[in-house]
PDB file of C-alpha atoms and ligand atoms in Angstrom:
ATOM      1  CA  MET A   1     -17.178  19.299 -15.873  1.00  0.00           C
ATOM      2  CA  SER A   2     -17.221  15.689 -14.943  1.00  0.00           C
ATOM      3  CA  LYS A   3     -16.279  14.361 -11.091  1.00  0.00           C
ATOM      4  CA  ARG A   4     -13.449  11.749 -10.813  1.00  0.00           C
ATOM      5  CA  LYS A   5     -12.429   8.940  -8.763  1.00  0.00           C
ATOM      6  CA  ILE A   6     -10.333   9.891  -5.735  1.00  0.00           C
ATOM      7  CA  LEU A   7      -7.573   7.252  -4.765  1.00  0.00           C
ATOM      8  CA  ILE A   8      -7.681   5.820  -1.156  1.00  0.00           C
ATOM      9  CA  GLU A   9      -4.552   5.325   0.751  1.00  0.00           C
ATOM     10  CA  PRO A  10      -2.629   2.684   0.342  1.00  0.00           C
ATOM     11  CA  ASP A  11      -2.030   3.147  -3.168  1.00  0.00           C
ATOM     12  CA  SER A  12       1.511   3.740  -4.846  1.00  0.00           C
ATOM     13  CA  ILE A  13       0.446   6.425  -6.936  1.00  0.00           C
ATOM     14  CA  LEU A  14      -0.267   8.498  -4.339  1.00  0.00           C
ATOM     15  CA  ARG A  15       3.414   7.921  -3.315  1.00  0.00           C
ATOM     16  CA  LYS A  16       4.922   9.441  -6.690  1.00  0.00           C
ATOM     17  CA  LYS A  17       6.780  12.736  -7.090  1.00  0.00           C
ATOM     18  CA  SER A  18       4.417  14.942  -9.340  1.00  0.00           C
ATOM     19  CA  GLU A  19       5.886  16.525 -12.313  1.00  0.00           C
ATOM     20  CA  SER A  20       6.022  20.405 -13.062  1.00  0.00           C
ATOM     21  CA  LEU A  21       3.816  21.812 -15.781  1.00  0.00           C
ATOM     22  CA  GLU A  22       4.948  24.184 -19.019  1.00  0.00           C
ATOM     23  CA  THR A  23       1.858  26.057 -19.455  1.00  0.00           C
ATOM     24  CA  VAL A  24      -1.840  26.432 -18.725  1.00  0.00           C
ATOM     25  CA  ASN A  25      -3.638  25.383 -21.386  1.00  0.00           C
ATOM     26  CA  THR A  26      -7.703  24.562 -22.090  1.00  0.00           C
ATOM     27  CA  GLU A  27      -6.920  20.946 -21.555  1.00  0.00           C
ATOM     28  CA  LEU A  28      -5.453  21.745 -18.047  1.00  0.00           C
ATOM     29  CA  ARG A  29      -8.292  24.355 -17.504  1.00  0.00           C
ATOM     30  CA  ASN A  30     -10.630  21.520 -17.608  1.00  0.00           C
ATOM     31  CA  LEU A  31      -8.651  19.391 -15.514  1.00  0.00           C
ATOM     32  CA  MET A  32      -8.629  21.877 -13.166  1.00  0.00           C
ATOM     33  CA  ASP A  33     -12.565  22.282 -13.249  1.00  0.00           C
ATOM     34  CA  ASP A  34     -12.834  18.646 -12.813  1.00  0.00           C
ATOM     35  CA  MET A  35     -10.791  18.880  -9.656  1.00  0.00           C
ATOM     36  CA  LEU A  36     -12.663  21.375  -8.202  1.00  0.00           C
ATOM     37  CA  GLU A  37     -15.819  19.730  -8.933  1.00  0.00           C
ATOM     38  CA  THR A  38     -14.817  16.408  -7.278  1.00  0.00           C
ATOM     39  CA  MET A  39     -13.313  18.277  -4.345  1.00  0.00           C
ATOM     40  CA  TYR A  40     -16.663  20.361  -3.674  1.00  0.00           C
ATOM     41  CA  GLU A  41     -18.851  16.790  -4.174  1.00  0.00           C
ATOM     42  CA  ALA A  42     -16.472  14.889  -1.696  1.00  0.00           C
ATOM     43  CA  PRO A  43     -16.758  17.252   0.075  1.00  0.00           C
ATOM     44  CA  GLY A  44     -13.455  18.432   0.725  1.00  0.00           C
ATOM     45  CA  ILE A  45     -11.531  22.310   1.340  1.00  0.00           C
ATOM     46  CA  GLY A  46      -8.447  20.888  -1.219  1.00  0.00           C
ATOM     47  CA  LEU A  47      -7.753  18.229  -3.996  1.00  0.00           C
ATOM     48  CA  ALA A  48      -4.101  17.640  -5.380  1.00  0.00           C
ATOM     49  CA  ALA A  49      -3.938  16.412  -9.187  1.00  0.00           C
ATOM     50  CA  VAL A  50      -2.627  13.044  -8.170  1.00  0.00           C
ATOM     51  CA  GLN A  51      -5.215  12.316  -6.041  1.00  0.00           C
ATOM     52  CA  ILE A  52      -7.334  11.509  -9.180  1.00  0.00           C
ATOM     53  CA  GLY A  53      -4.369   9.703 -10.838  1.00  0.00           C
ATOM     54  CA  ILE A  54      -2.838  12.567 -12.332  1.00  0.00           C
ATOM     55  CA  LEU A  55       1.061  12.922 -11.443  1.00  0.00           C
ATOM     56  CA  LYS A  56       0.968  16.890 -12.339  1.00  0.00           C
ATOM     57  CA  ARG A  57       1.766  19.862  -9.899  1.00  0.00           C
ATOM     58  CA  ILE A  58      -1.958  21.197  -9.686  1.00  0.00           C
ATOM     59  CA  ILE A  59      -3.672  22.288  -6.263  1.00  0.00           C
ATOM     60  CA  VAL A  60      -7.327  23.187  -5.936  1.00  0.00           C
ATOM     61  CA  LEU A  61      -8.656  24.667  -2.537  1.00  0.00           C
ATOM     62  CA  ASP A  62     -11.359  26.421  -1.148  1.00  0.00           C
ATOM     63  CA  ILE A  63     -11.927  27.293   2.339  1.00  0.00           C
ATOM     64  CA  SER A  64     -14.616  29.154   2.473  1.00  0.00           C
ATOM     65  CA  LYS A  65     -17.357  27.946   4.598  1.00  0.00           C
ATOM     66  CA  GLU A  66     -20.425  28.866   3.105  1.00  0.00           C
ATOM     67  CA  PRO A  67     -21.135  27.035   0.276  1.00  0.00           C
ATOM     68  CA  GLU A  68     -23.126  29.934  -1.667  1.00  0.00           C
ATOM     69  CA  LYS A  69     -19.843  32.356  -0.851  1.00  0.00           C
ATOM     70  CA  LYS A  70     -17.570  29.869  -3.205  1.00  0.00           C
ATOM     71  CA  ASN A  71     -13.812  31.235  -3.237  1.00  0.00           C
ATOM     72  CA  PRO A  72     -11.773  28.525  -5.334  1.00  0.00           C
ATOM     73  CA  LEU A  73      -8.110  28.567  -5.320  1.00  0.00           C
ATOM     74  CA  PHE A  74      -6.161  27.109  -8.302  1.00  0.00           C
ATOM     75  CA  LEU A  75      -2.391  26.465  -7.974  1.00  0.00           C
ATOM     76  CA  VAL A  76      -0.120  25.516 -10.634  1.00  0.00           C
ATOM     77  CA  ASN A  77       3.729  24.846  -9.810  1.00  0.00           C
ATOM     78  CA  PRO A  78       2.940  25.692  -6.059  1.00  0.00           C
ATOM     79  CA  LYS A  79       6.379  26.504  -4.928  1.00  0.00           C
ATOM     80  CA  ILE A  80       6.893  27.535  -1.345  1.00  0.00           C
ATOM     81  CA  THR A  81       9.429  30.563  -0.940  1.00  0.00           C
ATOM     82  CA  PHE A  82       8.957  30.894   3.276  1.00  0.00           C
ATOM     83  CA  LYS A  83       8.056  29.076   6.135  1.00  0.00           C
ATOM     84  CA  SER A  84       7.605  31.007   9.517  1.00  0.00           C
ATOM     85  CA  LYS A  85       9.230  29.457  12.666  1.00  0.00           C
ATOM     86  CA  LYS A  86       6.086  29.869  14.281  1.00  0.00           C
ATOM     87  CA  THR A  87       3.789  26.712  14.085  1.00  0.00           C
ATOM     88  CA  SER A  88       0.225  25.622  14.343  1.00  0.00           C
ATOM     89  CA  ILE A  89      -1.507  22.654  15.111  1.00  0.00           C
ATOM     90  CA  TYR A  90      -4.727  21.729  13.143  1.00  0.00           C
ATOM     91  CA  GLU A  91      -6.800  18.269  13.156  1.00  0.00           C
ATOM     92  CA  GLU A  92      -6.008  17.144   9.605  1.00  0.00           C
ATOM     93  CA  GLY A  93      -8.048  14.976   7.517  1.00  0.00           C
ATOM     94  CA  CYS A  94      -7.516  13.648   3.598  1.00  0.00           C
ATOM     95  CA  LEU A  95      -9.837  12.652   0.706  1.00  0.00           C
ATOM     96  CA  SER A  96      -7.659  10.222  -0.026  1.00  0.00           C
ATOM     97  CA  LEU A  97      -7.913   8.835   3.746  1.00  0.00           C
ATOM     98  CA  PRO A  98     -11.488   8.920   4.358  1.00  0.00           C
ATOM     99  CA  GLY A  99     -12.777   9.121   8.492  1.00  0.00           C
ATOM    100  CA  GLN A 100      -9.135   9.377   9.421  1.00  0.00           C
ATOM    101  CA  PHE A 101      -8.057  12.780  11.369  1.00  0.00           C
ATOM    102  CA  ALA A 102      -4.945  13.288  13.534  1.00  0.00           C
ATOM    103  CA  GLU A 103      -3.427  16.641  14.812  1.00  0.00           C
ATOM    104  CA  ILE A 104      -0.407  17.574  12.532  1.00  0.00           C
ATOM    105  CA  GLU A 105       1.627  20.645  13.723  1.00  0.00           C
ATOM    106  CA  ARG A 106       3.213  22.842  10.629  1.00  0.00           C
ATOM    107  CA  PRO A 107       4.715  26.194   9.846  1.00  0.00           C
ATOM    108  CA  ALA A 108       1.567  28.908  10.472  1.00  0.00           C
ATOM    109  CA  GLU A 109       2.508  30.945   7.847  1.00  0.00           C
ATOM    110  CA  CYS A 110       3.821  30.143   4.340  1.00  0.00           C
ATOM    111  CA  HIS A 111       4.534  32.373   1.309  1.00  0.00           C
ATOM    112  CA  LEU A 112       4.106  30.755  -2.015  1.00  0.00           C
ATOM    113  CA  ASP A 113       4.794  31.376  -5.976  1.00  0.00           C
ATOM    114  CA  TYR A 114       2.368  29.564  -8.753  1.00  0.00           C
ATOM    115  CA  ILE A 115       0.759  30.087 -11.579  1.00  0.00           C
ATOM    116  CA  ASP A 116      -2.572  30.722 -11.681  1.00  0.00           C
ATOM    117  CA  TYR A 117      -5.567  29.030 -13.675  1.00  0.00           C
ATOM    118  CA  ASP A 118      -4.815  32.081 -16.225  1.00  0.00           C
ATOM    119  CA  GLY A 119      -1.574  30.835 -17.029  1.00  0.00           C
ATOM    120  CA  LYS A 120      -0.066  33.888 -14.995  1.00  0.00           C
ATOM    121  CA  LYS A 121       2.899  33.924 -12.130  1.00  0.00           C
ATOM    122  CA  ASN A 122       1.371  34.941  -9.343  1.00  0.00           C
ATOM    123  CA  ASN A 123       2.377  34.604  -5.617  1.00  0.00           C
ATOM    124  CA  LEU A 124       0.456  34.441  -2.179  1.00  0.00           C
ATOM    125  CA  LYS A 125       0.962  34.741   1.470  1.00  0.00           C
ATOM    126  CA  ALA A 126      -1.270  32.369   3.585  1.00  0.00           C
ATOM    127  CA  ASP A 127      -1.713  32.158   7.518  1.00  0.00           C
ATOM    128  CA  GLY A 128      -4.198  29.929   9.767  1.00  0.00           C
ATOM    129  CA  LEU A 129      -6.349  27.370   7.907  1.00  0.00           C
ATOM    130  CA  LEU A 130      -5.040  28.356   4.438  1.00  0.00           C
ATOM    131  CA  ALA A 131      -1.055  27.794   5.108  1.00  0.00           C
ATOM    132  CA  THR A 132      -1.669  24.309   6.778  1.00  0.00           C
ATOM    133  CA  CYS A 133      -4.083  23.265   3.518  1.00  0.00           C
ATOM    134  CA  ILE A 134      -1.591  24.484   1.065  1.00  0.00           C
ATOM    135  CA  GLN A 135       1.462  22.423   2.867  1.00  0.00           C
ATOM    136  CA  HIS A 136      -0.809  19.679   3.025  1.00  0.00           C
ATOM    137  CA  GLU A 137      -1.477  19.540  -0.714  1.00  0.00           C
ATOM    138  CA  ILE A 138       1.686  20.372  -1.589  1.00  0.00           C
ATOM    139  CA  ASP A 139       2.894  17.633   0.392  1.00  0.00           C
ATOM    140  CA  HIS A 140       0.689  15.388  -2.001  1.00  0.00           C
ATOM    141  CA  LEU A 141       2.949  16.482  -4.872  1.00  0.00           C
ATOM    142  CA  ASP A 142       5.817  14.991  -3.243  1.00  0.00           C
ATOM    143  CA  GLY A 143       3.844  11.872  -2.641  1.00  0.00           C
ATOM    144  CA  ILE A 144       3.987  12.854   1.293  1.00  0.00           C
ATOM    145  CA  LEU A 145       0.612  12.117   3.151  1.00  0.00           C
ATOM    146  CA  PHE A 146      -0.283  13.882   6.532  1.00  0.00           C
ATOM    147  CA  ILE A 147       0.190  10.109   8.433  1.00  0.00           C
ATOM    148  CA  ASP A 148       3.911  10.667   7.383  1.00  0.00           C
ATOM    149  CA  TYR A 149       4.015  12.420  10.415  1.00  0.00           C
ATOM    150  CA  LEU A 150       2.467  10.221  12.822  1.00  0.00           C
ATOM    151  CA  SER A 151       4.565   7.581  14.960  1.00  0.00           C
ATOM    152  CA  LYS A 152       4.756   4.358  12.741  1.00  0.00           C
ATOM    153  CA  LEU A 153       2.322   2.509  15.153  1.00  0.00           C
ATOM    154  CA  LYS A 154      -0.253   5.502  14.564  1.00  0.00           C
ATOM    155  CA  ARG A 155       0.188   5.019  10.643  1.00  0.00           C
ATOM    156  CA  ASP A 156       0.113   1.800  10.637  1.00  0.00           C
ATOM    157  CA  MET A 157      -3.100   1.202  12.608  1.00  0.00           C
ATOM    158  CA  ILE A 158      -4.859   3.829  10.376  1.00  0.00           C
ATOM    159  CA  ILE A 159      -3.460   1.995   6.964  1.00  0.00           C
ATOM    160  CA  LYS A 160      -4.782  -1.304   8.412  1.00  0.00           C
ATOM    161  CA  LYS A 161      -8.381   0.369   8.968  1.00  0.00           C
ATOM    162  CA  LEU A 162      -7.874   1.963   5.181  1.00  0.00           C
ATOM    163  CA  VAL A 163      -7.264  -1.592   3.863  1.00  0.00           C
ATOM    164  CA  LYS A 164     -10.332  -2.785   5.718  1.00  0.00           C
ATOM    165  CA  HIS A 165     -12.596   0.141   4.105  1.00  0.00           C
ATOM    166  CA  LYS A 166     -11.167  -0.336   0.743  1.00  0.00           C
ATOM    167  CA  LYS A 167     -11.817  -4.239   0.982  1.00  0.00           C
ATOM    168  CA  GLU A 168     -15.473  -3.115   1.904  1.00  0.00           C
ATOM    169  CA  LEU A 169     -15.660  -0.398  -0.908  1.00  0.00           C
ATOM    170  CA  ASN A 170     -14.935  -2.907  -3.537  1.00  0.00           C
ATOM    171  CA  LYS A 171     -17.662  -5.714  -1.748  1.00  0.00           C
ATOM    172  CA  ILE A 172     -20.366  -2.824  -2.557  1.00  0.00           C
ATOM    173  CA  ILE A 173     -19.215  -1.965  -6.064  1.00  0.00           C
ATOM    174  CA  LEU A 174     -19.111  -5.883  -6.900  1.00  0.00           C
TER     175      LEU A 174
HETATM  176 ZN1  LIG B 201      -5.031  15.490   0.946  1.00  0.00          ZN
END
């Protein structure tokens, strides 16, 4: 396994739509392992392949709080089949928007079909933090970031901060 570089907004790749996969093979499982390692090290609770620059419909998640009780979830080609009318609000952050957080309202419950780590068709009913996290990550596969749900003013403020942050990161590297 190896850690990959996470793309930071603004980055045009983060705005592209990811493609569905035909099969889950060893190469893809290696990629999922890398994604999981990258997510744990960040640290984060969810990562979409596009965030490491790969435009494929793959998500890794782990919302378990204690590091010794890891419970990773791998979702390939996730497709939401049901969204509840009831909504919930969580303060969301994103590994591609470091240091930025905002309260976002989303359906409180969702059901989805997906392909798992072993390439088998599977489905899941999620609520609470998991439902929010899944919807946040699926948005990534369609080029959507949580700041898109904010007013233009708030969104522009966050992007301005991130541009500054990226410049500082580059200075350190150079
Ligand atoms: Zn994110």
